PDB file of C-alpha atoms in Angstrom:
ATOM      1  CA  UNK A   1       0.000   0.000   0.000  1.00 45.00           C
ATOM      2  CA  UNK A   2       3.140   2.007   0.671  1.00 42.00           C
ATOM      3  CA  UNK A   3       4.405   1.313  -2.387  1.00 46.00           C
ATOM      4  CA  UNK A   4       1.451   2.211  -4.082  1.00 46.00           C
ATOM      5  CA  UNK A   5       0.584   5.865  -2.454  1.00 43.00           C
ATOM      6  CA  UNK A   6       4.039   6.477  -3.557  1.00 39.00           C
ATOM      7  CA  UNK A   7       4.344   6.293  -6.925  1.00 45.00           C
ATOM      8  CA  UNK A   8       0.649   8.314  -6.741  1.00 50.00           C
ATOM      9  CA  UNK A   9       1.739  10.969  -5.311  1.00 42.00           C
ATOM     10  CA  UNK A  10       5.351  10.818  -7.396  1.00 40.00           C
ATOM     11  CA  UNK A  11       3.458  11.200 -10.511  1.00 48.00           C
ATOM     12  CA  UNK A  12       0.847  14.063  -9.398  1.00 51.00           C
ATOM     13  CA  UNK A  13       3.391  15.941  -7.869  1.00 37.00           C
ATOM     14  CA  UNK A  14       5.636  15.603 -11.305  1.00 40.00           C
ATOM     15  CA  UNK A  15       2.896  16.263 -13.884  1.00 43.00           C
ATOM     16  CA  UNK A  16       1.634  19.013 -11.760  1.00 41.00           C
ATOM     17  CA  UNK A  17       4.870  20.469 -11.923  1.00 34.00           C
ATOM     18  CA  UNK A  18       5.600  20.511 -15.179  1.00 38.00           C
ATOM     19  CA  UNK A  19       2.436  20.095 -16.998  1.00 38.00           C
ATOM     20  CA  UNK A  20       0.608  23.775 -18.747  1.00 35.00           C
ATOM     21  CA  UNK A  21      -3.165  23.856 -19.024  1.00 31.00           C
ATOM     22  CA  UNK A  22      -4.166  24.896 -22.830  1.00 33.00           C
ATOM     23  CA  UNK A  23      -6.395  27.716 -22.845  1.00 31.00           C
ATOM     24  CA  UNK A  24      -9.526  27.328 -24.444  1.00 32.00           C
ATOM     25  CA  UNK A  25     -12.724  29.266 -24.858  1.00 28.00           C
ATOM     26  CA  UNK A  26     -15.930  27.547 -25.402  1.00 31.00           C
ATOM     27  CA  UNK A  27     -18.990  28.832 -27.156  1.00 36.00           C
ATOM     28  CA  UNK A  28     -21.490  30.625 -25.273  1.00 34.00           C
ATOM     29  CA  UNK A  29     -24.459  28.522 -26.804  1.00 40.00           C
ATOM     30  CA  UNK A  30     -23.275  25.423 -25.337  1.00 43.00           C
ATOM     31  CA  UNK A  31     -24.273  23.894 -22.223  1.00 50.00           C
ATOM     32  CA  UNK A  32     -21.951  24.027 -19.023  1.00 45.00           C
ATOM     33  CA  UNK A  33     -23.008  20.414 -17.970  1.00 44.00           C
ATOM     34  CA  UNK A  34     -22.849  18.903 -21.260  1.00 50.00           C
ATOM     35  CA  UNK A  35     -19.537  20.305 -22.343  1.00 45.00           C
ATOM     36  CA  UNK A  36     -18.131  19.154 -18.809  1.00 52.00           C
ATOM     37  CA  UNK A  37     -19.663  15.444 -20.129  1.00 59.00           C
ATOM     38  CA  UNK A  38     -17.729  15.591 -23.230  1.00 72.00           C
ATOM     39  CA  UNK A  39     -14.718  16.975 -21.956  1.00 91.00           C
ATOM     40  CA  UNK A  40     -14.416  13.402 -19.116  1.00 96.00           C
ATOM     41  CA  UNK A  41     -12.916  10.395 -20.062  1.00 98.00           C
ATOM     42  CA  UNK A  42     -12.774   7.225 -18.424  1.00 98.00           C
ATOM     43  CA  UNK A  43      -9.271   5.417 -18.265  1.00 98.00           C
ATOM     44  CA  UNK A  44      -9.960   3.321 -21.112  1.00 98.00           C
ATOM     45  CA  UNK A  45     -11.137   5.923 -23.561  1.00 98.00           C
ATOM     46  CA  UNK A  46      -8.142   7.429 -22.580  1.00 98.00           C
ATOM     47  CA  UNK A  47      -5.877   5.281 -23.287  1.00 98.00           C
ATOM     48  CA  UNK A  48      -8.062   4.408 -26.705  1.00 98.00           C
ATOM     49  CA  UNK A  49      -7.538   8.063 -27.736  1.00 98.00           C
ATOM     50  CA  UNK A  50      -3.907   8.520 -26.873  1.00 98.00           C
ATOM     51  CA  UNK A  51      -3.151   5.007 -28.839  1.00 98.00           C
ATOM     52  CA  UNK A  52      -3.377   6.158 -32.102  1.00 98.00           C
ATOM     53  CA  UNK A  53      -0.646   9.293 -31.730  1.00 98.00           C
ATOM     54  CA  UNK A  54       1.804   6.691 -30.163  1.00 98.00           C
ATOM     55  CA  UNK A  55       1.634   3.874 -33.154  1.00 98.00           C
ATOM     56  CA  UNK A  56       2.304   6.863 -35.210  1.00 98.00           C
ATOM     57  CA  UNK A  57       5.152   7.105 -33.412  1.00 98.00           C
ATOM     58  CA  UNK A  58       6.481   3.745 -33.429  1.00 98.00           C
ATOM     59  CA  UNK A  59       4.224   1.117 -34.726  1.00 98.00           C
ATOM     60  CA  UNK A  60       5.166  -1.248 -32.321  1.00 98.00           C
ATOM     61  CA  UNK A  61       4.147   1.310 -29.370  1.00 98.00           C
ATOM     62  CA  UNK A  62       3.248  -0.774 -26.457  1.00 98.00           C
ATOM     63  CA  UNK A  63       1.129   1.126 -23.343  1.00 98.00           C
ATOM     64  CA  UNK A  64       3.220   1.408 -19.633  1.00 98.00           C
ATOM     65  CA  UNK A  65       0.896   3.064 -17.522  1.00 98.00           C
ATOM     66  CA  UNK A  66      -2.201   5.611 -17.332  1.00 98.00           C
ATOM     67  CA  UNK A  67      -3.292   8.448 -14.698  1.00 98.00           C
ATOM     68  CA  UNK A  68      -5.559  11.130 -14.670  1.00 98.00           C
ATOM     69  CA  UNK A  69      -3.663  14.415 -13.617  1.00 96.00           C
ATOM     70  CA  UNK A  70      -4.510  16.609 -10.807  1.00 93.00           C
ATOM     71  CA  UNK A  71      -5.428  19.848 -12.406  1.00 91.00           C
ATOM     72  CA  UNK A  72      -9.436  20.392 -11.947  1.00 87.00           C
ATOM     73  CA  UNK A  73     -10.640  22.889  -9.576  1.00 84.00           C
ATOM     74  CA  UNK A  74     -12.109  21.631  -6.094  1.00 82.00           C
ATOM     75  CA  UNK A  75     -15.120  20.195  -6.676  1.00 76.00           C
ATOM     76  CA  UNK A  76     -18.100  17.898  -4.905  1.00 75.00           C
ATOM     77  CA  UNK A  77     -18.305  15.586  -8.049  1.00 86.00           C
ATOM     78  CA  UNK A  78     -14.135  15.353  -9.807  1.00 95.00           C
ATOM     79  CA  UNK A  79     -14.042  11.397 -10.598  1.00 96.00           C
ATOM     80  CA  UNK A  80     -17.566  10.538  -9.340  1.00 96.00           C
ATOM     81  CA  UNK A  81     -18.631   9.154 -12.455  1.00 97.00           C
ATOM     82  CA  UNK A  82     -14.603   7.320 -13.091  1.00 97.00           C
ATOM     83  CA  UNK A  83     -13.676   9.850 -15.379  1.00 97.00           C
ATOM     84  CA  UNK A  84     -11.473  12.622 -15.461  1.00 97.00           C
ATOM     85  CA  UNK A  85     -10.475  15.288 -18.141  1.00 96.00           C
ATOM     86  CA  UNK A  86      -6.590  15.492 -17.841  1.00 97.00           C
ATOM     87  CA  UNK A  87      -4.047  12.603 -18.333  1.00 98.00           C
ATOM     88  CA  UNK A  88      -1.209  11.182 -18.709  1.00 98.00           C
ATOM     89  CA  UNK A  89      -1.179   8.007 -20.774  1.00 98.00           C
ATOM     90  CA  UNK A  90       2.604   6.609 -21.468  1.00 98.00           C
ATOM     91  CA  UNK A  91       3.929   4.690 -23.998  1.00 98.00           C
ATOM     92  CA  UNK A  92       6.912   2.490 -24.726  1.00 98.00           C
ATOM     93  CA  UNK A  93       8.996   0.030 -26.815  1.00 98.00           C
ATOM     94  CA  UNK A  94       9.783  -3.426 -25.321  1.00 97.00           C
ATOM     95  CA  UNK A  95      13.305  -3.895 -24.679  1.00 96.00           C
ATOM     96  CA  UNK A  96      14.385  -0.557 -25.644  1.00 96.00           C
ATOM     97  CA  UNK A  97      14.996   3.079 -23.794  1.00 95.00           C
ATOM     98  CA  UNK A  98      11.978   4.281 -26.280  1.00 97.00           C
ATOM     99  CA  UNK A  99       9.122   6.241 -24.336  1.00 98.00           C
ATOM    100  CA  UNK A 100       6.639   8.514 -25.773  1.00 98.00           C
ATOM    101  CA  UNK A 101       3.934  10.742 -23.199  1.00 98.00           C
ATOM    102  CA  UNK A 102       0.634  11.697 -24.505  1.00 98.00           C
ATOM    103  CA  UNK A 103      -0.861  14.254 -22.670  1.00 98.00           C
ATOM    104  CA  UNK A 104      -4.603  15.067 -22.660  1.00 98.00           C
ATOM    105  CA  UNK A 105      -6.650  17.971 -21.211  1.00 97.00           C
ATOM    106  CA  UNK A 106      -9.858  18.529 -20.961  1.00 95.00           C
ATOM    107  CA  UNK A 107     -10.756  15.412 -22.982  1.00 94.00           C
ATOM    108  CA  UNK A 108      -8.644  16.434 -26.349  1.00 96.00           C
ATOM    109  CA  UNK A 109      -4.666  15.192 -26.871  1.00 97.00           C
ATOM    110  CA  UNK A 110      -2.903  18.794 -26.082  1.00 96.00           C
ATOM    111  CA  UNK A 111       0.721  17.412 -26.160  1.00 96.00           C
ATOM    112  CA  UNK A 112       3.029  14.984 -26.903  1.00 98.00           C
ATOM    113  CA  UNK A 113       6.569  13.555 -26.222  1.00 97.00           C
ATOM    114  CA  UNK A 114       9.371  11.690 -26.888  1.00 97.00           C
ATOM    115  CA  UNK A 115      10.770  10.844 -23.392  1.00 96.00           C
ATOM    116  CA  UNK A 116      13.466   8.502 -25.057  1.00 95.00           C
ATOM    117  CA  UNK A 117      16.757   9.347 -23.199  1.00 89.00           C
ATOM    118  CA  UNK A 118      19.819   7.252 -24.235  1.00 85.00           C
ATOM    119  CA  UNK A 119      20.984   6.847 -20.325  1.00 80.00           C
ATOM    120  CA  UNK A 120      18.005   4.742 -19.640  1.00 80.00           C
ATOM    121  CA  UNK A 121      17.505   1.330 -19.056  1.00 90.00           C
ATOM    122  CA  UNK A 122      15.620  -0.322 -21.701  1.00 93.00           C
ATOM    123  CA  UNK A 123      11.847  -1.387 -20.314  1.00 95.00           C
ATOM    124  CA  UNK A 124      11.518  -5.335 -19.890  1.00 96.00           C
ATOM    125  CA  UNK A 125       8.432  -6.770 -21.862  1.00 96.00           C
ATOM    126  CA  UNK A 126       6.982  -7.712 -18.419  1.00 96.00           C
ATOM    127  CA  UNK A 127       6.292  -3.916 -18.118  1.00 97.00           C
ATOM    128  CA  UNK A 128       4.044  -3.922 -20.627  1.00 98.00           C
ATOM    129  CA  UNK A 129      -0.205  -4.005 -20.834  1.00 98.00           C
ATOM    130  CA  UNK A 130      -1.612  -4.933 -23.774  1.00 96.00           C
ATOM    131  CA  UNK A 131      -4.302  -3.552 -25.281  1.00 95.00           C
ATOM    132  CA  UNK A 132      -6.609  -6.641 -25.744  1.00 96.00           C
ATOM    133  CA  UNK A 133      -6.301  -7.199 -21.615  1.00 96.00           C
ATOM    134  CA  UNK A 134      -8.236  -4.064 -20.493  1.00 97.00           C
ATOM    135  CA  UNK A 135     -11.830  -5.076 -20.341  1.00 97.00           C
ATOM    136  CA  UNK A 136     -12.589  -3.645 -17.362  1.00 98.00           C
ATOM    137  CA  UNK A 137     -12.863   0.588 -16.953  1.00 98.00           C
ATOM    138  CA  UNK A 138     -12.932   3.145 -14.149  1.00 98.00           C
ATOM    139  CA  UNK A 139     -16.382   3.442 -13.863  1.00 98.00           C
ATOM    140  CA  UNK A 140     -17.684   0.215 -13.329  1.00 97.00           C
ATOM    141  CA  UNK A 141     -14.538  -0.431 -10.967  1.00 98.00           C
ATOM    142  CA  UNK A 142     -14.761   2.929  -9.008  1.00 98.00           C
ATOM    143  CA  UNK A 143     -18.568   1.435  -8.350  1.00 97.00           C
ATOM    144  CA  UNK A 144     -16.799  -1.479  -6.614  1.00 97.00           C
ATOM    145  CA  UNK A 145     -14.550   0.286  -4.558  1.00 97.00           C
ATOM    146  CA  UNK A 146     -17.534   2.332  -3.023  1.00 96.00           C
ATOM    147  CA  UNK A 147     -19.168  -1.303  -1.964  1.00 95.00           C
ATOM    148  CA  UNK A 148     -16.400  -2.258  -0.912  1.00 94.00           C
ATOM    149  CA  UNK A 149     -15.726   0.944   1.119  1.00 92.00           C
ATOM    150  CA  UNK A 150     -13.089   3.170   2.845  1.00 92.00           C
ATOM    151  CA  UNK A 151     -12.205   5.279   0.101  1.00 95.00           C
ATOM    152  CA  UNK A 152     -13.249   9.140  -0.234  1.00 95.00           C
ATOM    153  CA  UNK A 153     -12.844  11.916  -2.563  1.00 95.00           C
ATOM    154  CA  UNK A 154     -10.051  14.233  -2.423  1.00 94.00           C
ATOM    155  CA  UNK A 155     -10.834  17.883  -1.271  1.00 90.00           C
ATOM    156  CA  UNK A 156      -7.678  19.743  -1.862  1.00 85.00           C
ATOM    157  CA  UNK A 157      -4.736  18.053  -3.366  1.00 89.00           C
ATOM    158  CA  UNK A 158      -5.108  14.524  -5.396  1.00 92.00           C
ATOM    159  CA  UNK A 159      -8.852  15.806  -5.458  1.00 94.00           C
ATOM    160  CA  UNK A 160     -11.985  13.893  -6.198  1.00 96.00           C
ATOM    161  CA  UNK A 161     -11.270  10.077  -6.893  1.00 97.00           C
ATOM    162  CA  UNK A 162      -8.355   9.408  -9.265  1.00 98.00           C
ATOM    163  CA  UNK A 163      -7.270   6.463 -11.285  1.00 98.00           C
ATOM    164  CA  UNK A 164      -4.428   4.713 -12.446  1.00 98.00           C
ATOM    165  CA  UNK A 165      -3.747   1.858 -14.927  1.00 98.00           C
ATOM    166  CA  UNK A 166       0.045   0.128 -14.356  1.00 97.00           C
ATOM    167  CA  UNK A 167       1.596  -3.197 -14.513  1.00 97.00           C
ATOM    168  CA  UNK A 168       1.684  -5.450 -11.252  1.00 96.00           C
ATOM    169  CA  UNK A 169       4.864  -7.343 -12.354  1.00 94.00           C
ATOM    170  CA  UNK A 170       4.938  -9.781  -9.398  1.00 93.00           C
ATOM    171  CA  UNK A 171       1.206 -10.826  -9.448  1.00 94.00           C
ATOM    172  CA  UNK A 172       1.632 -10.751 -13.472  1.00 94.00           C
ATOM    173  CA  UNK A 173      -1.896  -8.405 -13.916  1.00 95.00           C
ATOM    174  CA  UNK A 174      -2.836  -5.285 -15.013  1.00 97.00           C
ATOM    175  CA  UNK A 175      -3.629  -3.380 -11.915  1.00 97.00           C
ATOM    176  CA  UNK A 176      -6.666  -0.587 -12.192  1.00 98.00           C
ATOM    177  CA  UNK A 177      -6.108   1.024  -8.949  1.00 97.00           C
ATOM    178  CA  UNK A 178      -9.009   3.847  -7.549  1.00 98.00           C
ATOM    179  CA  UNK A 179      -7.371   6.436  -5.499  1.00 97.00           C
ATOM    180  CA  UNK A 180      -9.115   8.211  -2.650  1.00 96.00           C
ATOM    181  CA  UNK A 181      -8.570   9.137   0.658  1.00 96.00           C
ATOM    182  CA  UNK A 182      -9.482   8.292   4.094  1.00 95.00           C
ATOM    183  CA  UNK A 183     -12.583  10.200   5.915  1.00 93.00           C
ATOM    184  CA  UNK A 184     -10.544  12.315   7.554  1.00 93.00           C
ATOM    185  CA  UNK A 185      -8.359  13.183   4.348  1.00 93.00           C
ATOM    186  CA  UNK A 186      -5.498  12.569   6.565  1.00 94.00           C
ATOM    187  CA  UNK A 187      -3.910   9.087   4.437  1.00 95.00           C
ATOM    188  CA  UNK A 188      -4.278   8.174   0.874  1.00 95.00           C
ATOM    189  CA  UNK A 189      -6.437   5.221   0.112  1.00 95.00           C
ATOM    190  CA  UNK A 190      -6.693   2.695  -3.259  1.00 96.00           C
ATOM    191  CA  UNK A 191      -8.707   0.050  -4.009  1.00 96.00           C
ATOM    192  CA  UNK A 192      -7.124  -2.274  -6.945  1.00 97.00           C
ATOM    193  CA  UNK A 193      -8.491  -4.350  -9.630  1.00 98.00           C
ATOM    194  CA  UNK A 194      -7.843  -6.618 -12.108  1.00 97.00           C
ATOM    195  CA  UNK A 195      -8.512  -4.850 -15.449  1.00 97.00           C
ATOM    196  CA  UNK A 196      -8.676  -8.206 -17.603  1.00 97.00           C
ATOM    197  CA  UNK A 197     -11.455 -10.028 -15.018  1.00 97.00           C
ATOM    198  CA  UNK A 198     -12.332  -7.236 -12.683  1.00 97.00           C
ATOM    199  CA  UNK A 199     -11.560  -9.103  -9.825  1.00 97.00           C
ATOM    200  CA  UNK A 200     -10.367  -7.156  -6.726  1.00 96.00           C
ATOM    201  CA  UNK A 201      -7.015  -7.180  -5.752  1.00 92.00           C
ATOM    202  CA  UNK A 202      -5.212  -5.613  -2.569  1.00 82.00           C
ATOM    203  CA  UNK A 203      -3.130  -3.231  -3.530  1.00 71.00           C
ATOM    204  CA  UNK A 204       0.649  -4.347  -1.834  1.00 69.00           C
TER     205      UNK A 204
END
């Protein structure tokens, strides 16, 4: 669980860092609610829409990980429905240094980059999640973590629930963790899953 909340809050702090919100104005006819409803994505679509970008890039692109970014404004309802509007979605090449970031905000690719760095170690197949695996999305699984209870949205940092899509090398599954916090917002909380059967797994 350690483990876990640490690599969370690793990659929020990073892409909050260094990450720039696009600005974007939006047409005065159009409805607030329904332009908030296009603009979410669930971890899946995500990761559908940032695919395309990253073949182009190397067609034999393979995905790493997934997580929504922290960058919406406090809010009652960020996640509620296990989708978000900003994220990361990272690519790679198995067995080489190659790594490619597509970034999304507010439901649209904004950016994207070649993180290859020669000084890296190259990433072992293992690492990888393939495409045909991830049956299971963030809704349906944030659902499950409510049953199954303990986890509550974020008020003011990590905010709302949050979701991430990685690897679990040792347990050999693609790991769907929902990220929350405890009632007191004092500790981080996740609930994991397996994306392939949507089984629950505790997160180690």
């Amino acid at each position: 669980m350690k483990k876990i909340v640490f690599v969370v809050l690793l990659l929020l702090i990073s892409v909050g860092a260094v990450e720039k919100v696009s600005a974007r104005t939006l047409q005065s006819t159009e409805d607030p609610l329904e332009v908030a409803e296009q603009q979410e994505l669930s971890i899946k679509q995500a990761i559908e829409l940032a695919n395309p970008p990253a073949l182009k890039w190397n067609k034999n692109a393979q995905l790493i990980d997934a997580i929504n970014i922290d960058l919406d404004k406090p809010g009652k309802s960020i996640g509620s429905n296990g989708k978000r509007k900003h994220w990361n979605i990272l690519f790679g090449v198995p067995e080489t240094n190659k790594a490619f970031l597509v970034t999304i905000h507010d439901g649209k690719i904004d950016d994207t980059n070649d993180l290859t760095s020669d000084g890296a170690s190259p990433y072992p197949k293992k690492e990888f999640i393939q495409m045909k695996d991830i049956i299971y999305d963030s809704p349906e699984m944030l659902q499950k973590a409510l049953k199954i209870g303990g986890i509550y949205p974020g008020k003011n940092w990590a905010k709302g629930y949050n979701f991430m899509l990685r690897k679990d090398i040792e347990r050999n599954i693609n790991l769907l963790l929902v990220i929350g916090w405890n009632s007191d917002q004092t500790k981080m909380q996740a609930a994991g899953f397996n994306a392939l059967t949507g089984e629950y797994i505790r997160p180690s």
